[in-house]
Short mmCIF file of C-alpha atoms in Angstrom, two decimals:
data_model
loop_
_atom_site.label_atom_id
_atom_site.label_comp_id
_atom_site.label_asym_id
_atom_site.label_seq_id
_atom_site.Cartn_x
_atom_site.Cartn_y
_atom_site.Cartn_z
CA MET E 1 120.11 -10.83 56.17
CA ALA E 2 116.54 -10.00 57.16
CA PRO E 3 115.02 -12.05 60.00
CA PRO E 4 112.47 -14.71 59.10
CA LEU E 5 108.87 -13.63 58.78
CA GLY E 6 106.92 -14.13 62.01
CA ASP E 7 108.55 -12.34 64.95
CA ILE E 8 106.01 -9.55 64.52
CA ALA E 9 102.55 -11.12 64.44
CA HIS E 10 100.46 -8.20 63.26
CA LEU E 11 99.61 -4.53 63.42
CA GLY E 12 98.10 -3.97 66.87
CA HIS E 13 96.76 -0.44 66.99
CA VAL E 14 97.53 3.16 66.10
CA GLU E 15 97.22 6.43 68.00
CA LEU E 16 95.86 9.40 66.07
CA LEU E 17 96.04 13.02 67.18
CA THR E 18 93.02 15.25 66.71
CA PRO E 19 92.25 18.89 67.45
CA ASP E 20 88.55 17.99 67.89
CA LEU E 21 88.40 14.93 70.13
CA ASP E 22 84.62 14.81 70.58
CA ALA E 23 83.89 15.08 66.87
CA SER E 24 86.55 12.48 66.03
CA VAL E 25 85.09 10.05 68.57
CA ARG E 26 81.63 10.50 67.03
CA PHE E 27 83.04 9.80 63.57
CA PHE E 28 84.69 6.55 64.61
CA THR E 29 81.82 5.30 66.76
CA GLU E 30 78.74 6.51 64.90
CA TYR E 31 79.97 6.41 61.30
CA LEU E 32 82.55 3.61 61.30
CA GLY E 33 80.88 1.63 64.10
CA LEU E 34 83.82 1.24 66.51
CA THR E 35 83.15 0.71 70.22
CA GLU E 36 84.54 2.96 72.93
CA ASN E 37 86.45 0.85 75.47
CA GLY E 38 87.70 3.37 78.01
CA ARG E 39 89.40 6.72 78.45
CA SER E 40 92.63 7.90 80.01
CA ALA E 41 92.45 9.26 83.54
CA ASP E 42 92.72 12.84 82.29
CA GLY E 43 90.17 12.27 79.54
CA THR E 44 92.49 13.32 76.74
CA SER E 45 92.73 9.86 75.14
CA VAL E 46 89.87 7.59 74.08
CA TYR E 47 90.35 3.86 73.37
CA LEU E 48 88.27 2.37 70.56
CA ARG E 49 87.98 -1.10 69.06
CA THR E 50 86.58 -2.76 65.96
CA TRP E 51 84.24 -5.70 66.49
CA ASP E 52 86.65 -8.37 65.17
CA ASP E 53 89.92 -7.18 66.73
CA TYR E 54 90.61 -9.34 69.79
CA GLU E 55 92.63 -6.83 71.83
CA HIS E 56 91.60 -4.05 74.19
CA HIS E 57 91.77 -1.38 71.50
CA SER E 58 92.42 -0.94 67.79
CA LEU E 59 92.68 2.84 67.87
CA VAL E 60 93.60 5.56 70.35
CA LEU E 61 92.34 9.09 69.76
CA THR E 62 94.29 11.76 71.64
CA ALA E 63 93.41 15.43 71.92
CA HIS E 64 96.12 17.66 70.46
CA THR E 65 96.62 21.04 68.85
CA THR E 66 96.90 19.38 65.43
CA SER E 67 96.25 16.15 63.55
CA GLY E 68 98.63 13.32 62.73
CA ILE E 69 99.87 10.00 64.05
CA ARG E 70 101.71 9.48 67.33
CA ARG E 71 102.17 5.73 67.88
CA THR E 72 101.93 2.57 65.82
CA ALA E 73 101.93 -0.59 67.95
CA LEU E 74 103.02 -3.99 66.64
CA ARG E 75 102.39 -7.21 68.57
CA ALA E 76 105.22 -9.73 68.66
CA SER E 77 104.51 -13.45 68.30
CA SER E 78 106.07 -14.32 71.67
CA GLU E 79 108.11 -12.87 74.52
CA GLU E 80 111.22 -14.33 72.92
CA ALA E 81 110.34 -12.77 69.55
CA LEU E 82 109.86 -9.40 71.25
CA ARG E 83 113.29 -9.62 72.87
CA ARG E 84 114.87 -10.56 69.54
CA ARG E 85 113.35 -7.56 67.75
CA VAL E 86 114.34 -5.21 70.58
CA LYS E 87 117.90 -6.48 70.38
CA GLU E 88 117.95 -5.98 66.62
CA ALA E 89 116.51 -2.48 66.94
CA GLU E 90 119.19 -1.51 69.42
CA SER E 91 121.92 -3.07 67.27
CA ALA E 92 120.64 -1.00 64.35
CA GLY E 93 120.89 2.19 66.41
CA ARG E 94 117.13 2.47 67.04
CA THR E 95 117.45 2.37 70.83
CA GLY E 96 114.15 3.04 72.56
CA ARG E 97 112.55 2.91 76.00
CA TRP E 98 110.22 0.59 77.90
CA VAL E 99 106.84 1.98 78.98
CA GLU E 100 103.61 0.65 80.45
CA ASP E 101 101.17 3.39 79.52
CA GLU E 102 98.28 1.68 77.70
CA PRO E 103 95.36 -0.27 79.19
CA GLY E 104 95.11 -3.94 78.29
CA LEU E 105 98.79 -4.20 77.38
CA GLY E 106 101.98 -5.14 79.15
CA PRO E 107 105.36 -3.46 78.59
CA LEU E 108 105.88 -1.72 75.25
CA TYR E 109 109.28 -1.06 73.74
CA VAL E 110 108.96 2.35 72.09
CA THR E 111 111.42 3.29 69.38
CA THR E 112 111.23 5.16 66.06
CA ASP E 113 111.73 4.35 62.42
CA PRO E 114 114.38 6.38 60.56
CA ASP E 115 111.75 8.99 59.65
CA GLY E 116 110.78 9.56 63.29
CA HIS E 117 107.45 7.71 63.45
CA GLU E 118 106.94 6.20 66.90
CA ILE E 119 106.88 2.39 66.77
CA ALA E 120 105.94 0.33 69.85
CA LEU E 121 106.63 -3.40 70.14
CA TYR E 122 104.86 -5.56 72.73
CA TRP E 123 103.82 -9.11 73.58
CA GLU E 124 101.55 -9.15 76.63
CA SER E 125 97.97 -8.38 75.65
CA GLU E 126 94.64 -8.72 77.41
CA TRP E 127 92.01 -10.48 75.31
CA TYR E 128 88.78 -8.53 75.07
CA ARG E 129 85.74 -9.85 76.93
CA ALA E 130 82.53 -8.35 75.64
CA PRO E 131 80.13 -7.04 78.30
CA ASP E 132 76.43 -7.81 78.26
CA GLY E 133 74.88 -6.13 75.28
CA LEU E 134 77.99 -6.64 73.14
CA LYS E 135 78.38 -10.40 73.47
CA PRO E 136 78.39 -12.17 70.10
CA GLY E 137 76.20 -15.07 69.11
CA LEU E 138 79.29 -17.10 68.13
CA LYS E 139 81.99 -17.91 70.68
CA ASN E 140 84.78 -17.55 68.10
CA GLN E 141 84.02 -13.85 67.62
CA PRO E 142 85.23 -11.21 70.11
CA GLN E 143 82.22 -8.92 69.95
CA ALA E 144 78.79 -8.66 68.35
CA LYS E 145 78.67 -6.89 65.01
CA PRO E 146 77.50 -3.30 65.41
CA GLY E 147 73.99 -2.51 64.27
CA HIS E 148 74.90 0.97 63.11
CA GLY E 149 77.43 2.71 60.92
CA VAL E 150 79.74 1.00 58.46
CA GLY E 151 80.72 -1.74 60.90
CA VAL E 152 84.37 -2.04 59.83
CA ARG E 153 85.83 -5.40 60.75
CA ARG E 154 89.45 -4.64 61.71
CA LEU E 155 92.30 -2.18 61.55
CA ASP E 156 94.03 -3.12 58.30
CA HIS E 157 97.13 -1.02 57.62
CA VAL E 158 98.90 2.29 58.09
CA ASN E 159 100.45 4.39 55.33
CA PHE E 160 103.29 6.59 56.60
CA LEU E 161 104.72 9.58 54.76
CA ALA E 162 108.52 9.62 54.83
CA ALA E 163 111.24 11.95 53.59
CA ASP E 164 113.06 8.91 52.20
CA VAL E 165 111.20 5.63 51.66
CA ALA E 166 114.11 3.21 51.23
CA PRO E 167 115.70 3.38 54.73
CA ASN E 168 112.30 3.14 56.38
CA GLY E 169 111.29 0.13 54.33
CA GLY E 170 114.71 -1.32 55.11
CA PHE E 171 114.18 -0.83 58.84
CA VAL E 172 110.81 -2.61 58.80
CA HIS E 173 112.25 -5.38 56.62
CA GLU E 174 115.67 -5.93 58.16
CA VAL E 175 114.99 -5.09 61.81
CA LEU E 176 111.31 -5.99 62.32
CA GLY E 177 111.15 -8.86 59.84
CA ALA E 178 108.45 -7.73 57.42
CA ARG E 179 108.82 -8.50 53.74
CA PRO E 180 108.16 -6.02 50.96
CA THR E 181 105.51 -7.20 48.50
CA GLU E 182 105.17 -4.27 46.08
CA GLN E 183 106.89 -0.96 45.42
CA ILE E 184 107.10 2.01 43.06
CA GLN E 185 110.52 2.80 41.60
CA LEU E 186 110.97 6.06 39.70
CA ASP E 187 113.11 6.45 36.60
CA ASP E 188 115.96 7.94 38.66
CA GLY E 189 116.04 4.77 40.80
CA ARG E 190 114.35 6.32 43.83
CA ILE E 191 111.81 4.18 45.70
CA ALA E 192 108.69 6.36 45.90
CA ALA E 193 106.54 3.93 47.88
CA GLN E 194 106.81 0.47 49.38
CA TRP E 195 104.27 -1.99 50.81
CA LEU E 196 105.36 -4.51 53.49
CA THR E 197 103.68 -7.36 55.35
CA PHE E 198 104.30 -9.12 58.67
CA SER E 199 102.05 -12.06 57.83
CA SER E 200 100.19 -13.63 54.91
CA LYS E 201 98.25 -10.41 54.32
CA SER E 202 99.49 -8.60 51.25
CA TYR E 203 100.48 -5.56 53.32
CA ASP E 204 100.36 -4.09 56.83
CA VAL E 205 102.63 -1.04 56.54
CA VAL E 206 103.23 1.35 53.66
CA TYR E 207 105.82 4.09 53.24
CA THR E 208 105.14 6.85 50.72
CA GLU E 209 107.55 9.63 49.84
CA ASP E 210 106.68 13.00 51.36
CA TRP E 211 107.97 15.45 48.76
CA THR E 212 107.76 18.35 51.20
CA GLY E 213 110.79 16.77 52.85
CA SER E 214 108.94 16.62 56.16
CA THR E 215 109.31 13.70 58.54
CA GLY E 216 107.00 11.77 60.86
CA ARG E 217 103.76 12.46 59.00
CA LEU E 218 100.75 10.34 58.05
CA HIS E 219 99.08 9.66 54.73
CA HIS E 220 96.26 7.49 56.11
CA ILE E 221 95.18 4.58 58.26
CA ALA E 222 92.81 1.94 56.88
CA PHE E 223 90.01 -0.25 58.18
CA ALA E 224 88.90 -3.43 56.39
CA THR E 225 85.32 -4.24 55.53
CA ASP E 226 83.82 -7.66 54.86
CA THR E 227 82.70 -6.87 51.31
CA ARG E 228 82.83 -4.34 48.52
CA GLU E 229 79.16 -3.68 49.16
CA ASP E 230 80.07 -2.40 52.65
CA ILE E 231 82.21 0.27 51.01
CA LEU E 232 79.40 1.33 48.69
CA ARG E 233 77.12 1.54 51.73
CA ALA E 234 79.79 3.59 53.53
CA ALA E 235 79.68 6.12 50.69
CA ASP E 236 75.89 6.40 51.07
CA LEU E 237 76.23 6.79 54.86
CA ALA E 238 78.86 9.49 54.35
CA LEU E 239 76.45 11.36 52.12
CA ASP E 240 73.69 11.07 54.73
CA THR E 241 75.84 12.10 57.69
CA GLY E 242 78.02 14.82 56.19
CA VAL E 243 81.29 12.86 56.18
CA PHE E 244 83.67 14.27 53.57
CA ILE E 245 84.49 11.82 50.76
CA GLU E 246 87.86 12.56 49.22
CA THR E 247 87.87 9.91 46.47
CA GLY E 248 86.43 6.53 45.58
CA PRO E 249 85.02 4.00 45.48
CA HIS E 250 87.64 2.79 43.00
CA LYS E 251 90.14 -0.07 42.71
CA HIS E 252 93.88 0.36 43.20
CA ALA E 253 96.19 -1.31 40.70
CA ILE E 254 98.81 -1.77 43.41
CA GLN E 255 97.60 -4.48 45.84
CA GLN E 256 94.22 -4.53 44.02
CA THR E 257 92.38 -2.94 46.94
CA PHE E 258 88.80 -1.68 46.51
CA PHE E 259 88.68 1.60 48.43
CA LEU E 260 86.98 4.73 49.69
CA TYR E 261 88.89 7.63 51.28
CA VAL E 262 87.23 9.99 53.74
CA TYR E 263 88.45 12.59 56.24
CA GLU E 264 87.63 12.34 59.93
CA PRO E 265 86.82 15.66 61.68
CA GLY E 266 90.36 16.08 63.03
CA GLY E 267 91.70 16.15 59.48
CA ASN E 268 93.25 12.67 59.25
CA ARG E 269 92.60 10.66 56.09
CA ILE E 270 90.84 7.32 56.67
CA GLU E 271 90.61 4.54 54.11
CA LEU E 272 87.85 1.94 54.01
CA CYS E 273 89.30 -0.99 52.12
CA ASN E 274 88.37 -4.41 50.88
CA PRO E 275 91.40 -6.34 49.62
CA LEU E 276 89.18 -9.24 48.43
CA THR E 277 90.91 -11.58 50.90
CA ARG E 278 94.08 -11.25 48.81
CA LEU E 279 96.85 -13.19 50.56
CA VAL E 280 100.55 -13.66 49.89
CA LEU E 281 101.09 -17.31 50.73
CA ALA E 282 104.19 -18.03 48.66
CA PRO E 283 107.29 -18.06 50.90
CA ASP E 284 109.35 -16.91 47.91
CA TRP E 285 106.98 -14.16 46.76
CA PRO E 286 108.92 -11.90 44.35
CA LEU E 287 108.86 -8.18 45.06
CA VAL E 288 106.58 -6.58 42.46
CA THR E 289 108.08 -3.31 41.21
CA TRP E 290 105.95 -0.78 39.37
CA THR E 291 107.77 1.64 37.09
CA GLU E 292 107.13 5.37 36.90
CA ASN E 293 105.47 4.93 33.51
CA GLU E 294 103.23 2.13 34.78
CA ARG E 295 102.28 4.20 37.79
CA LYS E 296 101.18 7.09 35.57
CA LYS E 297 98.23 4.96 34.45
CA GLY E 298 96.62 5.62 37.85
CA GLN E 299 93.99 3.36 39.38
CA ALA E 300 93.08 -0.07 38.01
CA TRP E 301 89.68 1.42 37.19
CA GLY E 302 87.43 4.17 38.41
CA LEU E 303 87.75 7.92 38.13
CA LYS E 304 91.09 9.71 37.88
CA THR E 305 92.83 10.10 41.23
CA ILE E 306 91.88 13.42 42.82
CA GLU E 307 94.78 15.86 43.33
CA SER E 308 94.25 16.15 47.09
CA PHE E 309 95.16 12.48 47.44
CA HIS E 310 98.69 13.54 46.53
CA THR E 311 98.74 16.78 48.51
CA HIS E 312 97.00 16.12 51.84
CA GLY E 313 98.83 14.72 54.85
CA THR E 314 98.80 15.21 58.60
CA PRO E 315 99.91 17.16 60.47
CA PRO E 316 99.69 20.01 57.92
CA VAL E 317 103.00 21.59 56.91
CA ALA E 318 104.01 24.47 54.71
CA PRO E 319 105.06 23.37 51.21
CA PRO E 320 108.70 23.75 50.15
CA ALA E 321 109.62 26.97 48.37
CA THR E 322 110.46 24.96 45.26
CA ALA E 323 108.84 21.56 44.82
CA SER E 324 110.09 18.94 42.39
CA VAL E 325 107.36 16.52 41.35
CA THR E 326 106.74 14.02 38.61
CA PRO E 327 105.90 16.35 35.68
CA SER E 328 103.02 14.23 34.35
CA VAL E 329 101.18 14.23 37.68
CA PRO E 330 99.04 17.31 38.37
CA VAL E 331 99.63 18.72 41.83
CA ILE E 332 97.85 21.33 43.93
CA VAL E 333 100.39 23.07 46.13
CA ASP E 334 98.77 24.05 49.42
CA LYS E 335 99.43 23.72 53.12
CA ASN E 336 99.16 19.89 52.97
CA VAL E 337 101.52 19.01 50.14
CA ASP E 338 102.61 15.38 49.75
CA ASN E 339 104.05 12.90 47.29
CA PRO E 340 102.24 12.42 43.96
CA GLU E 341 103.04 8.71 43.96
CA ALA E 342 100.95 7.74 47.01
CA ASP E 343 98.58 4.81 46.58
CA SER E 344 96.78 2.10 48.57
#
């Protein structure tokens, strides 16, 4: 039986790898409006935060030879909840290690999901105190809203690519205590994608099938905006500043998210999303399953999904010699091939 919802409070932060650290930092600070909040002693990692996240950082950018995701950190709801999830992880064979290697945080228990993505669990967290010049006008807000860029409000979710979705969704559900809210099931019974939540948000973590068979890769991370209009403005700002727009703005059918996808200079896909404050409040919410035929209809509305949305992932990998894909979905086979069922 899966643990009750609540031992994991929320998605804390993610660490992205980038082959162009300076350009990636400029993207996140100047275009998205995040605030730099420190660097590692060797200067290879930069800590960034959104204006409404309360912790030390929402994102870590780390210099690397390639792009991709290194760590996804989840904050527990208490010290006791952390210990329970660590015990469950070890009982499930996901034994990890304890580290203290991030500013503003206490001990992190670092393990992996079945696909090899690094997952860190923690409880102790230093609440952000804005310095002069960044202090908000309201005391119930961590930081003043930025006067430049998109001004994204918070880190919203992460979409992992996985060689096999089901065991990864099972790990997050049965070991970490999330509940699945929506999924795609193909005609052969395979789960092609699954959306899971740790709270009343409709989703925090997504797993999407990586049809290259690769493991440990990233489809995208997402930042939430206050309104749909912010996303339209983000598209205009991208045009003005040379940020590459992959697709959008459109509306997803799954989870009903209004979205824009762009690439940051390191090559990682970034989503700007507005889920219209959609919450899953029902304690007995039924898992919504979309069939292969229903999924072929594409987005709720907007232009047809661009092929690169199904073929780009990080880090880049060579495509398989023979790739089996859903026949009705057009696919471009290149060095960044991924699952044609990805969404949200």
